[in-house]
């Protein structure tokens, strides 16, 4: 039989779960509204209308439009870096780890929603540079740092010699994404196949580890 103390300890869990569900609903609605209206015209009341809840709860959780935009970016970063944290925790061998990281990263970067968010940031960068700066500082840098930590772990294990893991991470991502992501951004009808993604990532891993002569 559950004691009174145990009942008190477990009671907040359903409320915490509801708060997380509400937060997720706000973030999904925010993505939709930002994409539909742009950063300036995005309306907090419209986000509440789509997500449910109350305007006071939205402001309490995020503090306003900027905080909501930052949280949306951070959620995206968490999604993009999950595989990197897995490979780091497992101390995965370099080639296998980079393949999985590269394929997961490229697959997520070419999803329709990801492409639409990127297009939005670029399209609004001149008029709303603060939104573009927020994206640049909170997304690419965080993703690069996550890969740099994995590369530093592999360098410490003696698998590769790297003097600047952060720069090396940037080079790897450039090798992985430039061709396919650029094409997908320009051609909404283009959806890369799994085979294309594997081929691009395999080539990127070979060049990253062995240099251009590895091809």
Coordinates of N, CA and C in Angstrom, one line a residue:
X1 N 0.8 -1.2 0.0 CA 0.0 0.0 0.0 C 0.9 1.2 0.0
X2 N 0.6 2.3 -0.8 CA 1.4 3.5 -0.9 C 1.2 4.3 0.3
X3 N 2.4 4.7 0.9 CA 2.3 5.5 2.1 C 2.0 7.0 1.7
X4 N 1.7 7.8 2.7 CA 1.3 9.2 2.5 C 2.4 10.0 1.9
X5 N 3.7 9.7 2.4 CA 4.9 10.4 1.9 C 5.0 10.0 0.4
X6 N 4.9 8.8 0.0 CA 5.0 8.4 -1.4 C 4.0 9.0 -2.3
X7 N 2.7 9.1 -1.7 CA 1.7 9.8 -2.5 C 2.0 11.2 -2.7
X8 N 2.6 11.9 -1.7 CA 2.9 13.3 -1.9 C 4.0 13.5 -2.9
X9 N 5.0 12.6 -3.0 CA 6.1 12.6 -3.9 C 5.7 12.4 -5.4
X10 N 4.7 11.5 -5.5 CA 4.3 11.2 -6.9 C 3.2 12.1 -7.4
X11 N 2.5 12.8 -6.6 CA 1.4 13.7 -7.0 C 1.8 14.7 -8.1
X12 N 2.9 15.4 -8.0 CA 3.2 16.4 -9.0 C 3.5 15.9 -10.4
X13 N 3.8 14.6 -10.6 CA 4.1 14.1 -11.9 C 3.1 14.3 -13.0
X14 N 1.8 14.0 -12.7 CA 0.8 14.3 -13.8 C 0.8 15.7 -14.2
X15 N 0.9 16.6 -13.2 CA 0.9 18.1 -13.5 C 2.1 18.4 -14.4
X16 N 3.3 17.9 -14.0 CA 4.5 18.1 -14.8 C 4.3 17.6 -16.2
X17 N 3.7 16.4 -16.3 CA 3.4 15.9 -17.7 C 2.5 16.8 -18.5
X18 N 1.5 17.3 -17.9 CA 0.6 18.2 -18.6 C 1.3 19.5 -19.0
X19 N 2.2 20.0 -18.2 CA 3.0 21.2 -18.5 C 3.8 20.9 -19.7
X20 N 4.4 19.7 -19.8 CA 5.3 19.4 -20.9 C 4.5 19.3 -22.2
X21 N 3.3 18.7 -22.1 CA 2.4 18.6 -23.2 C 2.0 20.0 -23.7
X22 N 1.7 20.8 -22.8 CA 1.3 22.2 -23.1 C 2.4 22.9 -23.8
X23 N 3.6 22.8 -23.3 CA 4.8 23.4 -23.8 C 5.0 22.9 -25.3
X24 N 4.9 21.6 -25.5 CA 5.1 21.1 -26.8 C 4.0 21.6 -27.8
X25 N 2.8 21.7 -27.3 CA 1.7 22.2 -28.1 C 2.0 23.7 -28.5
X26 N 2.5 24.5 -27.6 CA 2.8 25.9 -27.8 C 3.9 26.0 -28.9
X27 N 4.9 25.1 -28.8 CA 6.0 25.2 -29.7 C 5.6 24.8 -31.1
X28 N 4.8 23.8 -31.2 CA 4.3 23.3 -32.5 C 3.4 24.4 -33.2
X29 N 2.6 25.0 -32.4 CA 1.7 26.1 -32.9 C 2.6 27.3 -33.3
X30 N 3.6 27.6 -32.5 CA 4.5 28.7 -32.8 C 5.2 28.5 -34.1
X31 N 5.7 27.3 -34.3 CA 6.4 27.0 -35.6 C 5.4 27.2 -36.8
X32 N 4.2 26.8 -36.6 CA 3.2 27.0 -37.7 C 2.9 28.4 -37.9
X33 N 2.7 29.2 -36.9 CA 2.4 30.6 -37.0 C 3.6 31.4 -37.5
X34 N 4.8 31.1 -37.1 CA 5.9 31.8 -37.6 C 6.1 31.6 -39.1
X35 N 5.9 30.3 -39.5 CA 6.1 30.0 -40.9 C 5.0 30.6 -41.7
X36 N 3.8 30.7 -41.2 CA 2.6 31.2 -41.9 C 2.7 32.8 -42.0
X37 N 3.0 33.4 -40.9 CA 3.0 34.9 -40.9 C 4.3 35.6 -40.9
X38 N 5.4 34.9 -40.7 CA 6.7 35.5 -40.5 C 6.9 36.0 -39.1
X39 N 8.1 36.4 -38.8 CA 8.5 36.7 -37.4 C 7.7 37.9 -36.9
X40 N 7.7 39.0 -37.6 CA 7.0 40.3 -37.2 C 5.5 40.1 -37.0
X41 N 4.9 39.5 -37.9 CA 3.4 39.4 -37.9 C 2.9 38.3 -37.0
X42 N 3.8 37.4 -36.6 CA 3.3 36.3 -35.7 C 2.7 36.8 -34.5
X43 N 1.5 36.3 -34.2 CA 0.6 36.8 -33.1 C 0.5 35.8 -32.0
X44 N 0.8 36.2 -30.7 CA 0.8 35.3 -29.6 C -0.6 34.8 -29.4
X45 N -1.6 35.6 -29.6 CA -3.0 35.2 -29.4 C -3.4 34.1 -30.4
X46 N -2.8 34.2 -31.6 CA -3.1 33.1 -32.6 C -2.4 31.8 -32.2
X47 N -1.3 31.9 -31.6 CA -0.6 30.7 -31.2 C -1.4 30.0 -30.1
X48 N -1.9 30.8 -29.2 CA -2.8 30.2 -28.1 C -4.1 29.6 -28.7
X49 N -4.6 30.3 -29.7 CA -5.8 29.8 -30.3 C -5.6 28.4 -30.9
X50 N -4.4 28.2 -31.5 CA -4.1 26.9 -32.2 C -3.7 25.8 -31.2
X51 N -3.0 26.3 -30.1 CA -2.4 25.3 -29.2 C -3.4 25.0 -28.0
X52 N -4.3 25.9 -27.7 CA -5.1 25.8 -26.5 C -4.4 26.4 -25.4
X53 N -4.9 26.4 -24.2 CA -4.3 27.0 -23.0 C -4.7 28.5 -22.9
X54 N -3.8 29.2 -22.3 CA -4.1 30.7 -22.1 C -2.9 31.5 -22.5
X55 N -3.2 32.8 -22.8 CA -2.1 33.7 -23.1 C -1.2 33.9 -21.9
X56 N -1.8 33.9 -20.7 CA -0.9 34.1 -19.5 C 0.0 32.9 -19.3
X57 N -0.4 31.7 -19.6 CA 0.4 30.6 -19.5 C 1.6 30.6 -20.5
X58 N 1.2 31.1 -21.7 CA 2.2 31.2 -22.8 C 3.3 32.2 -22.4
X59 N 2.9 33.3 -21.9 CA 3.9 34.3 -21.4 C 4.7 33.9 -20.2
X60 N 4.0 33.1 -19.3 CA 4.7 32.6 -18.2 C 5.8 31.6 -18.5
X61 N 5.6 30.8 -19.6 CA 6.5 29.8 -20.0 C 7.6 30.4 -20.8
X62 N 7.3 31.4 -21.7 CA 8.3 31.8 -22.7 C 8.7 33.3 -22.6
X63 N 7.9 34.1 -21.9 CA 8.2 35.5 -21.7 C 7.9 36.4 -22.8
X64 N 7.4 35.9 -24.0 CA 7.1 36.7 -25.1 C 7.5 36.1 -26.4
X65 N 7.4 36.9 -27.5 CA 7.7 36.3 -28.8 C 9.2 35.9 -29.0
X66 N 10.1 36.7 -28.5 CA 11.5 36.4 -28.6 C 11.8 35.1 -27.8
X67 N 11.3 35.0 -26.6 CA 11.6 33.8 -25.8 C 11.0 32.5 -26.5
X68 N 9.8 32.7 -27.1 CA 9.2 31.6 -27.8 C 10.0 31.2 -29.0
X69 N 10.5 32.2 -29.7 CA 11.3 31.9 -30.9 C 12.6 31.2 -30.5
X70 N 13.2 31.6 -29.4 CA 14.4 31.0 -28.9 C 14.1 29.5 -28.4
X71 N 13.0 29.3 -27.8 CA 12.6 28.0 -27.4 C 12.4 27.1 -28.5
X72 N 11.8 27.6 -29.6 CA 11.6 26.8 -30.8 C 12.9 26.4 -31.4
X73 N 13.9 27.3 -31.4 CA 15.2 27.0 -31.9 C 15.9 25.9 -31.1
X74 N 15.8 26.1 -29.7 CA 16.4 25.1 -28.8 C 15.8 23.7 -29.0
X75 N 14.5 23.7 -29.2 CA 13.9 22.3 -29.4 C 14.5 21.7 -30.7
X76 N 14.7 22.5 -31.7 CA 15.3 22.1 -33.0 C 16.7 21.6 -32.7
X77 N 17.5 22.3 -31.9 CA 18.8 21.9 -31.6 C 18.9 20.6 -30.9
X78 N 18.0 20.4 -29.9 CA 17.9 19.1 -29.2 C 17.6 18.0 -30.1
X79 N 16.8 18.2 -31.1 CA 16.5 17.1 -32.1 C 17.7 16.8 -33.0
X80 N 18.4 17.9 -33.4 CA 19.5 17.7 -34.3 C 20.7 17.1 -33.6
X81 N 20.9 17.3 -32.3 CA 22.1 16.8 -31.6 C 21.9 15.5 -30.9
X82 N 20.7 15.0 -30.9 CA 20.4 13.8 -30.1 C 21.4 12.6 -30.5
X83 N 21.5 12.4 -31.8 CA 22.4 11.3 -32.3 C 23.8 11.6 -31.9
X84 N 24.3 12.8 -31.9 CA 25.7 13.1 -31.5 C 25.9 12.7 -30.1
X85 N 25.0 13.0 -29.2 CA 25.1 12.7 -27.8 C 25.1 11.2 -27.6
X86 N 24.3 10.5 -28.4 CA 24.3 9.0 -28.3 C 25.7 8.4 -28.7
X87 N 26.2 8.9 -29.8 CA 27.5 8.4 -30.3 C 28.6 8.8 -29.3
X88 N 28.6 9.9 -28.7 CA 29.5 10.4 -27.7 C 29.5 9.5 -26.4
X89 N 28.2 9.2 -25.9 CA 28.0 8.4 -24.7 C 28.5 7.0 -25.0
X90 N 28.4 6.5 -26.2 CA 28.8 5.1 -26.5 C 30.3 5.0 -26.9
X91 N 30.9 6.2 -27.0 CA 32.3 6.2 -27.5 C 32.4 5.4 -28.8
X92 N 31.5 5.7 -29.7 CA 31.4 4.9 -31.0 C 32.6 5.2 -31.8
X93 N 33.1 4.1 -32.5 CA 34.2 4.3 -33.4 C 33.9 5.3 -34.5
X94 N 35.0 6.0 -34.9 CA 34.8 7.3 -35.7 C 34.0 7.1 -37.0
X95 N 34.4 6.1 -37.8 CA 33.7 6.0 -39.1 C 32.2 5.7 -38.9
X96 N 31.9 4.7 -38.0 CA 30.5 4.3 -37.8 C 29.7 5.5 -37.2
X97 N 30.4 6.2 -36.2 CA 29.7 7.3 -35.6 C 29.4 8.4 -36.5
X98 N 30.4 8.8 -37.3 CA 30.2 9.9 -38.3 C 29.1 9.5 -39.3
X99 N 29.1 8.3 -39.7 CA 28.1 7.9 -40.7 C 26.7 8.1 -40.1
X100 N 26.5 7.6 -38.9 CA 25.2 7.7 -38.3 C 24.8 9.2 -38.0
X101 N 25.8 9.9 -37.5 CA 25.5 11.3 -37.3 C 25.2 12.1 -38.6
X102 N 26.0 11.8 -39.6 CA 25.8 12.5 -40.9 C 24.5 12.1 -41.5
X103 N 24.1 10.9 -41.5 CA 22.8 10.5 -42.1 C 21.6 11.0 -41.3
X104 N 21.7 11.0 -40.0 CA 20.6 11.5 -39.2 C 20.5 13.0 -39.4
X105 N 21.6 13.7 -39.4 CA 21.6 15.1 -39.5 C 21.0 15.6 -40.9
X106 N 21.5 14.9 -42.0 CA 21.0 15.3 -43.3 C 19.6 15.0 -43.5
X107 N 19.1 13.8 -43.0 CA 17.7 13.5 -43.1 C 16.8 14.5 -42.4
X108 N 17.2 15.0 -41.2 CA 16.5 15.9 -40.4 C 16.5 17.3 -41.1
X109 N 17.7 17.7 -41.7 CA 17.8 19.0 -42.3 C 17.0 19.1 -43.6
X110 N 16.7 18.0 -44.2 CA 15.9 18.0 -45.5 C 14.5 17.7 -45.3
X111 N 14.0 17.6 -44.1 CA 12.6 17.5 -43.8 C 11.9 18.8 -44.2
X112 N 10.7 18.7 -44.7 CA 9.9 19.9 -45.2 C 9.9 21.0 -44.1
X113 N 9.6 20.7 -42.9 CA 9.5 21.7 -41.9 C 10.8 22.4 -41.6
X114 N 11.9 21.6 -41.6 CA 13.2 22.2 -41.4 C 13.6 23.1 -42.6
X115 N 13.3 22.7 -43.8 CA 13.6 23.6 -44.9 C 12.7 24.9 -44.9
X116 N 11.5 24.8 -44.5 CA 10.6 25.9 -44.4 C 11.1 26.9 -43.3
X117 N 11.6 26.4 -42.2 CA 12.1 27.3 -41.1 C 13.4 28.0 -41.6
X118 N 14.2 27.3 -42.3 CA 15.5 27.9 -42.8 C 15.1 29.0 -43.8
X119 N 14.2 28.7 -44.7 CA 13.8 29.7 -45.7 C 13.2 30.9 -45.0
X120 N 12.5 30.7 -43.9 CA 11.9 31.8 -43.2 C 13.0 32.7 -42.6
X121 N 14.0 32.1 -42.0 CA 15.0 32.9 -41.3 C 15.8 33.7 -42.4
X122 N 16.1 33.0 -43.5 CA 16.9 33.7 -44.6 C 16.1 34.9 -45.2
X123 N 14.8 34.6 -45.4 CA 13.9 35.6 -46.1 C 13.8 36.8 -45.2
X124 N 13.8 36.7 -43.8 CA 13.5 37.8 -42.9 C 14.8 38.4 -42.3
X125 N 15.9 37.9 -42.8 CA 17.2 38.3 -42.1 C 17.5 39.8 -42.3
X126 N 17.2 40.3 -43.5 CA 17.5 41.7 -43.7 C 16.6 42.6 -42.9
X127 N 15.3 42.3 -42.8 CA 14.3 43.1 -42.1 C 14.4 42.9 -40.6
X128 N 14.6 41.7 -40.2 CA 14.7 41.3 -38.8 C 16.0 40.6 -38.5
X129 N 17.1 41.3 -38.5 CA 18.4 40.7 -38.3 C 18.5 40.0 -36.9
X130 N 17.7 40.5 -35.9 CA 17.9 39.9 -34.6 C 17.4 38.5 -34.6
X131 N 16.3 38.2 -35.4 CA 15.8 36.8 -35.5 C 16.9 35.9 -36.1
X132 N 17.5 36.4 -37.2 CA 18.6 35.6 -37.9 C 19.8 35.4 -37.0
X133 N 20.1 36.5 -36.2 CA 21.2 36.3 -35.3 C 20.9 35.3 -34.2
X134 N 19.7 35.3 -33.7 CA 19.3 34.4 -32.7 C 19.4 32.9 -33.2
X135 N 19.0 32.7 -34.5 CA 19.1 31.4 -35.1 C 20.6 31.0 -35.2
X136 N 21.4 31.9 -35.7 CA 22.8 31.6 -35.9 C 23.5 31.3 -34.7
X137 N 23.2 32.0 -33.6 CA 24.0 31.8 -32.3 C 23.4 30.6 -31.6
X138 N 22.2 30.3 -31.7 CA 21.6 29.2 -30.9 C 21.5 27.9 -31.6
X139 N 21.5 27.9 -33.0 CA 21.4 26.6 -33.7 C 22.7 26.1 -34.2
X140 N 23.3 26.7 -35.2 CA 24.6 26.2 -35.8 C 25.7 26.0 -34.8
X141 N 25.8 27.0 -33.9 CA 26.9 26.9 -32.9 C 26.7 25.7 -31.9
X142 N 25.5 25.5 -31.5 CA 25.2 24.4 -30.6 C 25.3 23.0 -31.2
X143 N 24.9 22.9 -32.5 CA 25.1 21.7 -33.2 C 26.5 21.4 -33.5
X144 N 27.3 22.4 -33.8 CA 28.7 22.2 -34.1 C 29.4 21.8 -32.8
X145 N 29.0 22.4 -31.7 CA 29.7 22.1 -30.4 C 29.4 20.6 -30.1
X146 N 28.2 20.1 -30.3 CA 27.9 18.7 -30.0 C 28.8 17.8 -30.8
X147 N 29.0 18.0 -32.1 CA 29.8 17.2 -32.9 C 31.3 17.3 -32.5
X148 N 31.7 18.6 -32.1 CA 33.1 18.8 -31.7 C 33.4 18.0 -30.4
X149 N 32.5 17.8 -29.5 CA 32.7 17.0 -28.3 C 32.9 15.5 -28.7
X150 N 32.1 15.1 -29.7 CA 32.3 13.7 -30.1 C 33.7 13.5 -30.8
X151 N 34.1 14.5 -31.6 CA 35.4 14.4 -32.3 C 36.5 14.5 -31.3
X152 N 36.4 15.3 -30.3 CA 37.4 15.4 -29.3 C 37.6 14.1 -28.5
X153 N 36.5 13.4 -28.3 CA 36.5 12.1 -27.6 C 37.2 11.1 -28.5
X154 N 37.0 11.1 -29.8 CA 37.7 10.2 -30.7 C 39.2 10.6 -30.9
X155 N 39.5 11.9 -30.8 CA 40.9 12.3 -30.8 C 41.6 11.8 -29.6
X156 N 40.9 11.9 -28.4 CA 41.5 11.4 -27.2 C 41.7 9.9 -27.2
X157 N 40.9 9.2 -28.0 CA 41.0 7.7 -28.1 C 42.1 7.3 -29.1
X158 N 42.6 8.3 -29.8 CA 43.7 8.1 -30.8 C 43.2 7.7 -32.2
X159 N 41.9 7.9 -32.5 CA 41.4 7.5 -33.8 C 41.7 8.6 -34.8
X160 N 41.9 9.8 -34.4 CA 42.1 10.9 -35.4 C 42.9 12.0 -34.7
X161 N 43.7 12.7 -35.5 CA 44.4 13.9 -34.9 C 43.7 15.1 -35.3
X162 N 43.2 15.9 -34.3 CA 42.5 17.1 -34.6 C 42.9 18.1 -33.5
X163 N 43.4 19.3 -34.0 CA 43.8 20.3 -33.1 C 42.7 21.3 -32.8
X164 N 41.7 21.4 -33.7 CA 40.6 22.3 -33.4 C 39.3 21.5 -33.7
X165 N 38.7 20.8 -32.7 CA 37.5 20.1 -33.0 C 36.3 20.9 -33.5
X166 N 36.2 22.1 -33.0 CA 35.1 23.0 -33.4 C 35.2 23.3 -34.9
X167 N 36.4 23.6 -35.4 CA 36.5 23.8 -36.9 C 36.3 22.6 -37.6
X168 N 36.8 21.5 -37.1 CA 36.7 20.2 -37.8 C 35.2 19.8 -37.9
X169 N 34.4 20.1 -36.9 CA 33.0 19.8 -36.9 C 32.3 20.6 -38.0
X170 N 32.7 21.9 -38.1 CA 32.1 22.8 -39.2 C 32.4 22.2 -40.6
X171 N 33.7 21.8 -40.7 CA 34.1 21.2 -42.0 C 33.2 20.0 -42.4
X172 N 33.0 19.1 -41.4 CA 32.3 17.9 -41.6 C 30.8 18.2 -42.1
X173 N 30.2 19.1 -41.3 CA 28.8 19.5 -41.7 C 28.7 20.1 -43.1
X174 N 29.7 20.9 -43.4 CA 29.8 21.5 -44.8 C 29.9 20.4 -45.8
X175 N 30.7 19.4 -45.6 CA 30.8 18.3 -46.5 C 29.5 17.6 -46.7
X176 N 28.8 17.4 -45.6 CA 27.6 16.6 -45.6 C 26.4 17.3 -46.2
X177 N 26.2 18.5 -45.9 CA 24.9 19.1 -46.3 C 24.8 20.0 -47.5
X178 N 25.9 20.5 -47.9 CA 25.9 21.6 -48.9 C 25.1 21.2 -50.2
X179 N 25.4 20.1 -50.8 CA 24.8 19.8 -52.1 C 23.4 19.4 -52.0
X180 N 23.0 18.5 -51.1 CA 21.6 18.1 -51.0 C 20.7 19.1 -50.4
X181 N 21.2 19.7 -49.3 CA 20.4 20.7 -48.6 C 20.1 21.9 -49.5
X182 N 21.1 22.4 -50.3 CA 20.9 23.5 -51.2 C 19.9 23.2 -52.3
X183 N 20.0 22.0 -52.8 CA 19.1 21.5 -53.8 C 17.6 21.5 -53.3
X184 N 17.5 20.9 -52.1 CA 16.2 20.8 -51.5 C 15.6 22.2 -51.1
X185 N 16.4 23.1 -50.8 CA 15.9 24.5 -50.5 C 15.4 25.2 -51.7
X186 N 16.1 24.9 -52.8 CA 15.7 25.6 -54.1 C 14.5 24.9 -54.8
X187 N 14.4 23.6 -54.6 CA 13.4 22.8 -55.3 C 12.5 22.0 -54.3
X188 N 11.4 22.6 -53.9 CA 10.5 22.0 -52.9 C 10.0 20.6 -53.3
X189 N 10.0 20.3 -54.6 CA 9.6 19.0 -55.1 C 10.6 17.9 -54.9
X190 N 11.9 18.4 -54.6 CA 13.0 17.4 -54.5 C 13.0 16.8 -53.1
X191 N 13.0 15.5 -53.0 CA 13.1 14.8 -51.7 C 14.2 13.8 -51.9
X192 N 15.3 14.0 -51.2 CA 16.5 13.0 -51.3 C 16.1 11.6 -50.9
X193 N 16.6 10.6 -51.6 CA 16.3 9.2 -51.2 C 17.3 8.8 -50.1
X194 N 17.0 7.7 -49.4 CA 17.9 7.2 -48.4 C 19.2 6.8 -49.1
X195 N 19.2 6.3 -50.3 CA 20.4 6.0 -51.0 C 21.3 7.2 -51.2
X196 N 20.7 8.3 -51.7 CA 21.4 9.5 -51.9 C 22.1 10.0 -50.6
X197 N 21.3 10.0 -49.5 CA 21.8 10.5 -48.3 C 23.0 9.6 -47.8
X198 N 22.9 8.3 -48.0 CA 24.0 7.4 -47.6 C 25.2 7.7 -48.4
X199 N 25.0 7.9 -49.7 CA 26.1 8.1 -50.6 C 26.9 9.4 -50.3
X200 N 26.1 10.5 -50.1 CA 26.7 11.8 -49.7 C 27.5 11.7 -48.4
X201 N 26.9 11.1 -47.4 CA 27.5 11.0 -46.1 C 28.8 10.1 -46.2
X202 N 28.7 9.0 -46.9 CA 29.8 8.1 -47.1 C 31.0 8.9 -47.7
X203 N 30.7 9.6 -48.7 CA 31.8 10.4 -49.4 C 32.3 11.5 -48.4
X204 N 31.5 12.1 -47.6 CA 31.9 13.1 -46.7 C 32.8 12.5 -45.6
X205 N 32.5 11.3 -45.1 CA 33.3 10.7 -44.1 C 34.7 10.3 -44.7
X206 N 34.7 9.8 -45.9 CA 36.0 9.5 -46.5 C 36.9 10.7 -46.7
X207 N 36.3 11.8 -47.2 CA 37.1 13.0 -47.4 C 37.5 13.6 -46.0
X208 N 36.6 13.6 -45.1 CA 36.9 14.1 -43.7 C 38.1 13.4 -43.1
X209 N 38.1 12.1 -43.2 CA 39.1 11.3 -42.5 C 40.3 11.1 -43.3
X210 N 40.2 10.9 -44.6 CA 41.3 10.5 -45.4 C 41.8 11.6 -46.4
X211 N 41.0 12.7 -46.5 CA 41.4 13.7 -47.5 C 40.8 13.5 -48.8
X212 N 41.0 14.4 -49.7 CA 40.4 14.2 -51.1 C 40.9 13.0 -51.8
X213 N 42.1 12.6 -51.5 CA 42.7 11.4 -52.2 C 42.0 10.2 -51.8
X214 N 41.2 10.2 -50.7 CA 40.4 9.0 -50.3 C 39.4 8.6 -51.3
X215 N 38.9 9.6 -52.2 CA 37.9 9.3 -53.2 C 38.6 8.5 -54.3

